[in-house]
GROMACS .gro file of N, CA and C in nm:
model
  357
    1MET      N    1   0.083  -0.120   0.000
    1MET     CA    2   0.000   0.000   0.000
    1MET      C    3   0.087   0.125   0.000
    2LYS      N    4   0.196   0.125   0.075
    2LYS     CA    5   0.283   0.240   0.084
    2LYS      C    6   0.350   0.269  -0.050
    3LYS      N    7   0.390   0.165  -0.121
    3LYS     CA    8   0.457   0.181  -0.249
    3LYS      C    9   0.362   0.241  -0.353
    4SER      N   10   0.238   0.197  -0.355
    4SER     CA   11   0.140   0.251  -0.452
    4SER      C   12   0.108   0.398  -0.420
    5TYR      N   13   0.115   0.434  -0.293
    5TYR     CA   14   0.093   0.573  -0.252
    5TYR      C   15   0.205   0.662  -0.307
    6LYS      N   16   0.330   0.616  -0.299
    6LYS     CA   17   0.443   0.692  -0.352
    6LYS      C   18   0.434   0.708  -0.503
    7ILE      N   19   0.392   0.603  -0.572
    7ILE     CA   20   0.376   0.609  -0.717
    7ILE      C   21   0.267   0.709  -0.754
    8LEU      N   22   0.157   0.707  -0.681
    8LEU     CA   23   0.047   0.801  -0.707
    8LEU      C   24   0.093   0.945  -0.687
    9ILE      N   25   0.166   0.972  -0.580
    9ILE     CA   26   0.218   1.107  -0.553
    9ILE      C   27   0.313   1.149  -0.665
   10THR      N   28   0.400   1.060  -0.709
   10THR     CA   29   0.494   1.090  -0.818
   10THR      C   30   0.420   1.125  -0.945
   11VAL      N   31   0.318   1.049  -0.979
   11VAL     CA   32   0.239   1.075  -1.100
   11VAL      C   33   0.169   1.211  -1.089
   12ILE      N   34   0.113   1.241  -0.975
   12ILE     CA   35   0.044   1.370  -0.955
   12ILE      C   36   0.143   1.485  -0.969
   13VAL      N   37   0.262   1.471  -0.913
   13VAL     CA   38   0.363   1.577  -0.923
   13VAL      C   39   0.405   1.597  -1.068
   14ILE      N   40   0.427   1.489  -1.141
   14ILE     CA   41   0.467   1.499  -1.281
   14ILE      C   42   0.358   1.567  -1.364
   15ILE      N   43   0.235   1.528  -1.345
   15ILE     CA   44   0.123   1.590  -1.418
   15ILE      C   45   0.110   1.737  -1.382
   16SER      N   46   0.122   1.769  -1.255
   16SER     CA   47   0.112   1.910  -1.212
   16SER      C   48   0.222   1.995  -1.273
   17LEU      N   49   0.345   1.945  -1.272
   17LEU     CA   50   0.456   2.019  -1.332
   17LEU      C   51   0.438   2.035  -1.482
   18SER      N   52   0.388   1.932  -1.548
   18SER     CA   53   0.364   1.940  -1.692
   18SER      C   54   0.262   2.048  -1.724
   19LEU      N   55   0.155   2.053  -1.647
   19LEU     CA   56   0.053   2.156  -1.669
   19LEU      C   57   0.106   2.295  -1.639
   20PHE      N   58   0.187   2.307  -1.536
   20PHE     CA   59   0.244   2.437  -1.499
   20PHE      C   60   0.336   2.490  -1.608
   21PHE      N   61   0.422   2.403  -1.661
   21PHE     CA   62   0.521   2.447  -1.759
   21PHE      C   63   0.471   2.443  -1.903
   22LYS      N   64   0.350   2.394  -1.925
   22LYS     CA   65   0.298   2.387  -2.061
   22LYS      C   66   0.298   2.528  -2.122
   23GLY      N   67   0.361   2.542  -2.239
   23GLY     CA   68   0.366   2.671  -2.306
   23GLY      C   69   0.479   2.761  -2.258
   24ARG      N   70   0.550   2.721  -2.152
   24ARG     CA   71   0.659   2.803  -2.102
   24ARG      C   72   0.795   2.752  -2.149
   25ILE      N   73   0.799   2.629  -2.190
   25ILE     CA   74   0.924   2.570  -2.235
   25ILE      C   75   0.928   2.582  -2.387
   26SER      N   76   1.030   2.643  -2.436
   26SER     CA   77   1.042   2.666  -2.579
   26SER      C   78   1.154   2.582  -2.637
   27GLY      N   79   1.137   2.545  -2.762
   27GLY     CA   80   1.241   2.470  -2.829
   27GLY      C   81   1.363   2.555  -2.858
   28GLN      N   82   1.343   2.683  -2.878
   28GLN     CA   83   1.454   2.771  -2.914
   28GLN      C   84   1.425   2.912  -2.864
   29LYS      N   85   1.529   2.979  -2.820
   29LYS     CA   86   1.516   3.117  -2.773
   29LYS      C   87   1.485   3.208  -2.891
   30PHE      N   88   1.395   3.304  -2.872
   30PHE     CA   89   1.359   3.396  -2.979
   30PHE      C   90   1.480   3.481  -3.017
   31ASP      N   91   1.503   3.492  -3.148
   31ASP     CA   92   1.611   3.574  -3.202
   31ASP      C   93   1.551   3.651  -3.320
   32SER      N   94   1.537   3.782  -3.303
   32SER     CA   95   1.474   3.866  -3.404
   32SER      C   96   1.541   3.853  -3.540
   33GLU      N   97   1.672   3.850  -3.544
   33GLU     CA   98   1.744   3.842  -3.671
   33GLU      C   99   1.718   3.709  -3.741
   34LYS      N  100   1.722   3.599  -3.666
   34LYS     CA  101   1.692   3.468  -3.725
   34LYS      C  102   1.548   3.464  -3.774
   35TRP      N  103   1.455   3.517  -3.693
   35TRP     CA  104   1.313   3.519  -3.730
   35TRP      C  105   1.295   3.589  -3.864
   36LYS      N  106   1.358   3.704  -3.879
   36LYS     CA  107   1.338   3.787  -3.998
   36LYS      C  108   1.414   3.736  -4.121
   37TYR      N  109   1.535   3.686  -4.103
   37TYR     CA  110   1.622   3.665  -4.217
   37TYR      C  111   1.657   3.521  -4.252
   38SER      N  112   1.617   3.423  -4.172
   38SER     CA  113   1.649   3.285  -4.206
   38SER      C  114   1.567   3.238  -4.325
   39ASN      N  115   1.626   3.155  -4.407
   39ASN     CA  116   1.558   3.099  -4.522
   39ASN      C  117   1.462   2.992  -4.472
   40LEU      N  118   1.333   3.024  -4.468
   40LEU     CA  119   1.234   2.932  -4.414
   40LEU      C  120   1.203   2.817  -4.509
   41ASN      N  121   1.252   2.824  -4.633
   41ASN     CA  122   1.235   2.714  -4.727
   41ASN      C  123   1.343   2.608  -4.712
   42SER      N  124   1.445   2.639  -4.636
   42SER     CA  125   1.552   2.544  -4.609
   42SER      C  126   1.501   2.442  -4.506
   43GLU      N  127   1.526   2.315  -4.532
   43GLU     CA  128   1.476   2.209  -4.444
   43GLU      C  129   1.515   2.231  -4.298
   44GLU      N  130   1.634   2.281  -4.273
   44GLU     CA  131   1.678   2.302  -4.135
   44GLU      C  132   1.601   2.413  -4.065
   45ASN      N  133   1.530   2.498  -4.140
   45ASN     CA  134   1.455   2.608  -4.081
   45ASN      C  135   1.303   2.593  -4.093
   46TRP      N  136   1.255   2.478  -4.135
   46TRP     CA  137   1.112   2.459  -4.156
   46TRP      C  138   1.029   2.490  -4.033
   47ASN      N  139   1.082   2.464  -3.915
   47ASN     CA  140   1.003   2.490  -3.792
   47ASN      C  141   1.072   2.593  -3.702
   48LEU      N  142   1.162   2.672  -3.758
   48LEU     CA  143   1.238   2.770  -3.680
   48LEU      C  144   1.146   2.865  -3.603
   49ARG      N  145   1.055   2.930  -3.674
   49ARG     CA  146   0.967   3.026  -3.607
   49ARG      C  147   0.875   2.957  -3.506
   50TRP      N  148   0.824   2.841  -3.541
   50TRP     CA  149   0.737   2.768  -3.449
   50TRP      C  150   0.813   2.738  -3.320
   51SER      N  151   0.937   2.698  -3.332
   51SER     CA  152   1.011   2.663  -3.213
   51SER      C  153   1.053   2.783  -3.131
   52MET      N  154   1.048   2.903  -3.189
   52MET     CA  155   1.076   3.026  -3.115
   52MET      C  156   0.950   3.089  -3.055
   53MET      N  157   0.834   3.042  -3.094
   53MET     CA  158   0.708   3.109  -3.060
   53MET      C  159   0.685   3.122  -2.910
   54ASN      N  160   0.708   3.016  -2.833
   54ASN     CA  161   0.686   3.026  -2.688
   54ASN      C  162   0.780   3.127  -2.624
   55SER      N  163   0.904   3.129  -2.668
   55SER     CA  164   1.000   3.226  -2.615
   55SER      C  165   0.954   3.368  -2.648
   56LEU      N  166   0.906   3.388  -2.769
   56LEU     CA  167   0.855   3.521  -2.809
   56LEU      C  168   0.739   3.563  -2.719
   57ARG      N  169   0.641   3.475  -2.701
   57ARG     CA  170   0.524   3.509  -2.618
   57ARG      C  171   0.559   3.530  -2.473
   58ASN      N  172   0.651   3.451  -2.421
   58ASN     CA  173   0.684   3.458  -2.279
   58ASN      C  174   0.778   3.572  -2.243
   59ASN      N  175   0.857   3.620  -2.340
   59ASN     CA  176   0.960   3.718  -2.308
   59ASN      C  177   0.939   3.855  -2.370
   60TYR      N  178   0.840   3.868  -2.455
   60TYR     CA  179   0.813   3.997  -2.520
   60TYR      C  180   0.665   4.028  -2.507
   61GLU      N  181   0.633   4.143  -2.455
   61GLU     CA  182   0.494   4.186  -2.443
   61GLU      C  183   0.455   4.252  -2.575
   62LEU      N  184   0.385   4.180  -2.658
   62LEU     CA  185   0.348   4.233  -2.789
   62LEU      C  186   0.225   4.322  -2.783
   63LYS      N  187   0.133   4.291  -2.692
   63LYS     CA  188   0.014   4.376  -2.678
   63LYS      C  189   0.057   4.516  -2.637
   64GLY      N  190   0.001   4.614  -2.705
   64GLY     CA  191   0.034   4.753  -2.675
   64GLY      C  192   0.143   4.809  -2.763
   65LYS      N  193   0.214   4.724  -2.837
   65LYS     CA  194   0.317   4.773  -2.928
   65LYS      C  195   0.252   4.829  -3.054
   66THR      N  196   0.323   4.919  -3.120
   66THR     CA  197   0.274   4.976  -3.245
   66THR      C  198   0.308   4.882  -3.361
   67LYS      N  199   0.243   4.905  -3.472
   67LYS     CA  200   0.269   4.826  -3.591
   67LYS      C  201   0.416   4.835  -3.630
   68SER      N  202   0.473   4.955  -3.624
   68SER     CA  203   0.614   4.970  -3.662
   68SER      C  204   0.707   4.898  -3.564
   69GLU      N  205   0.672   4.892  -3.435
   69GLU     CA  206   0.752   4.817  -3.339
   69GLU      C  207   0.748   4.667  -3.370
   70ILE      N  208   0.631   4.617  -3.407
   70ILE     CA  209   0.617   4.475  -3.443
   70ILE      C  210   0.701   4.445  -3.567
   71ILE      N  211   0.692   4.532  -3.667
   71ILE     CA  212   0.770   4.510  -3.790
   71ILE      C  213   0.920   4.518  -3.759
   72GLY      N  214   0.960   4.605  -3.669
   72GLY     CA  215   1.100   4.610  -3.628
   72GLY      C  216   1.146   4.482  -3.562
   73LEU      N  217   1.058   4.418  -3.484
   73LEU     CA  218   1.090   4.296  -3.413
   73LEU      C  219   1.080   4.172  -3.501
   74LEU      N  220   0.972   4.164  -3.581
   74LEU     CA  221   0.942   4.042  -3.656
   74LEU      C  222   0.961   4.054  -3.807
   75GLY      N  223   0.987   4.175  -3.855
   75GLY     CA  224   0.999   4.194  -3.998
   75GLY      C  225   0.862   4.217  -4.062
   76LYS      N  226   0.863   4.232  -4.193
   76LYS     CA  227   0.740   4.255  -4.269
   76LYS      C  228   0.653   4.130  -4.259
   77PRO      N  229   0.523   4.147  -4.235
   77PRO     CA  230   0.435   4.030  -4.225
   77PRO      C  231   0.424   3.956  -4.358
   78ASP      N  232   0.394   3.827  -4.350
   78ASP     CA  233   0.375   3.747  -4.471
   78ASP      C  234   0.245   3.784  -4.541
   79ALA      N  235   0.149   3.831  -4.464
   79ALA     CA  236   0.021   3.877  -4.520
   79ALA      C  237  -0.035   3.985  -4.429
   80GLU      N  238  -0.109   4.075  -4.490
   80GLU     CA  239  -0.171   4.184  -4.413
   80GLU      C  240  -0.307   4.214  -4.475
   81VAL      N  241  -0.410   4.203  -4.394
   81VAL     CA  242  -0.546   4.232  -4.438
   81VAL      C  243  -0.612   4.319  -4.332
   82ARG      N  244  -0.657   4.436  -4.376
   82ARG     CA  245  -0.718   4.536  -4.287
   82ARG      C  246  -0.635   4.555  -4.161
   83ASN      N  247  -0.686   4.511  -4.049
   83ASN     CA  248  -0.619   4.534  -3.921
   83ASN      C  249  -0.547   4.409  -3.868
   84GLU      N  250  -0.514   4.315  -3.956
   84GLU     CA  251  -0.446   4.194  -3.913
   84GLU      C  252  -0.317   4.173  -3.992
   85MET      N  253  -0.214   4.136  -3.920
   85MET     CA  254  -0.086   4.098  -3.980
   85MET      C  255  -0.063   3.951  -3.947
   86SER      N  256  -0.015   3.874  -4.044
   86SER     CA  257   0.009   3.732  -4.015
   86SER      C  258   0.150   3.693  -4.056
   87TYR      N  259   0.207   3.604  -3.975
   87TYR     CA  260   0.342   3.552  -3.996
   87TYR      C  261   0.334   3.400  -4.000
   88SER      N  262   0.392   3.342  -4.104
   88SER     CA  263   0.400   3.197  -4.112
   88SER      C  264   0.499   3.147  -4.007
   89LEU      N  265   0.460   3.041  -3.936
   89LEU     CA  266   0.547   2.984  -3.834
   89LEU      C  267   0.613   2.855  -3.881
   90GLY      N  268   0.580   2.809  -4.001
   90GLY     CA  269   0.637   2.685  -4.052
   90GLY      C  270   0.572   2.563  -3.990
   91TYR      N  271   0.641   2.451  -4.000
   91TYR     CA  272   0.588   2.325  -3.947
   91TYR      C  273   0.591   2.324  -3.795
   92THR      N  274   0.485   2.264  -3.739
   92THR     CA  275   0.469   2.264  -3.594
   92THR      C  276   0.538   2.148  -3.524
   93GLY      N  277   0.582   2.051  -3.600
   93GLY     CA  278   0.641   1.932  -3.539
   93GLY      C  279   0.539   1.824  -3.512
   94PHE      N  280   0.413   1.849  -3.547
   94PHE     CA  281   0.306   1.752  -3.531
   94PHE      C  282   0.258   1.710  -3.669
   95GLY      N  283   0.332   1.622  -3.733
   95GLY     CA  284   0.297   1.579  -3.868
   95GLY      C  285   0.323   1.690  -3.967
   96ILE      N  286   0.227   1.712  -4.056
   96ILE     CA  287   0.244   1.814  -4.160
   96ILE      C  288   0.172   1.945  -4.126
   97ASN      N  289   0.130   1.960  -4.002
   97ASN     CA  290   0.063   2.083  -3.960
   97ASN      C  291   0.158   2.202  -3.967
   98THR      N  292   0.104   2.315  -4.005
   98THR     CA  293   0.181   2.439  -4.004
   98THR      C  294   0.114   2.537  -3.907
   99GLY      N  295   0.189   2.636  -3.867
   99GLY     CA  296   0.137   2.735  -3.773
   99GLY      C  297   0.139   2.875  -3.832
  100THR      N  298   0.054   2.961  -3.777
  100THR     CA  299   0.047   3.100  -3.818
  100THR      C  300   0.028   3.187  -3.695
  101LEU      N  301   0.103   3.297  -3.688
  101LEU     CA  302   0.085   3.398  -3.585
  101LEU      C  303   0.003   3.510  -3.646
  102ILE      N  304  -0.111   3.540  -3.586
  102ILE     CA  305  -0.197   3.649  -3.633
  102ILE      C  306  -0.199   3.757  -3.527
  103ILE      N  307  -0.163   3.878  -3.569
  103ILE     CA  308  -0.159   3.993  -3.479
  103ILE      C  309  -0.268   4.091  -3.523
  104ARG      N  310  -0.359   4.119  -3.430
  104ARG     CA  311  -0.470   4.211  -3.459
  104ARG      C  312  -0.439   4.348  -3.401
  105LEU      N  313  -0.455   4.450  -3.485
  105LEU     CA  314  -0.430   4.588  -3.444
  105LEU      C  315  -0.561   4.662  -3.425
  106ASP      N  316  -0.562   4.758  -3.334
  106ASP     CA  317  -0.680   4.843  -3.319
  106ASP      C  318  -0.677   4.953  -3.426
  107GLU      N  319  -0.773   5.043  -3.422
  107GLU     CA  320  -0.783   5.149  -3.525
  107GLU      C  321  -0.665   5.246  -3.522
  108ASN      N  322  -0.588   5.247  -3.413
  108ASN     CA  323  -0.470   5.334  -3.402
  108ASN      C  324  -0.340   5.263  -3.438
  109GLY      N  325  -0.350   5.137  -3.483
  109GLY     CA  326  -0.231   5.062  -3.519
  109GLY      C  327  -0.155   5.005  -3.400
  110ILE      N  328  -0.226   4.983  -3.289
  110ILE     CA  329  -0.167   4.927  -3.167
  110ILE      C  330  -0.215   4.782  -3.154
  111VAL      N  331  -0.123   4.692  -3.118
  111VAL     CA  332  -0.158   4.550  -3.103
  111VAL      C  333  -0.258   4.535  -2.989
  112GLU      N  334  -0.373   4.474  -3.022
  112GLU     CA  335  -0.473   4.449  -2.918
  112GLU      C  336  -0.487   4.302  -2.887
  113ASN      N  337  -0.442   4.216  -2.981
  113ASN     CA  338  -0.457   4.074  -2.958
  113ASN      C  339  -0.365   3.997  -3.051
  114LEU      N  340  -0.324   3.877  -3.010
  114LEU     CA  341  -0.250   3.790  -3.099
  114LEU      C  342  -0.294   3.647  -3.074
  115ASN      N  343  -0.292   3.570  -3.182
  115ASN     CA  344  -0.332   3.430  -3.176
  115ASN      C  345  -0.234   3.346  -3.256
  116VAL      N  346  -0.211   3.225  -3.208
  116VAL     CA  347  -0.132   3.128  -3.281
  116VAL      C  348  -0.227   3.019  -3.326
  117HIS      N  349  -0.227   2.993  -3.456
  117HIS     CA  350  -0.313   2.890  -3.513
  117HIS      C  351  -0.227   2.777  -3.564
  118GLN      N  352  -0.280   2.657  -3.551
  118GLN     CA  353  -0.213   2.538  -3.599
  118GLN      C  354  -0.312   2.461  -3.686
  119GLY      N  355  -0.267   2.421  -3.800
  119GLY     CA  356  -0.360   2.347  -3.885
  119GLY      C  357  -0.303   2.306  -4.014
   0.00000   0.00000   0.00000
């Protein structure tokens, strides 16, 4: 009985730590120059931006930044429609899924929201 209790506690601790750190552990530290200038068509860079995404979200407050500040940090968006800028994140590491970062600006050109899509 004592041994099964220790196993149960260990499992609970592991699950709790996994939930706590979910989204906080990044595959690669965000690097503005790599984000902007790496050849994303090169096989070695197919998931470069995706692997930097958690570091970007956790270490840079994008909400409240101006459009020009975002472009300075991330470069020219891959697409821009009305008040949204989108950046391709490449392959997500989950099969052939790709990711996209969508940044929504308010009427003054200030970031009000951002979303990461996978699909």
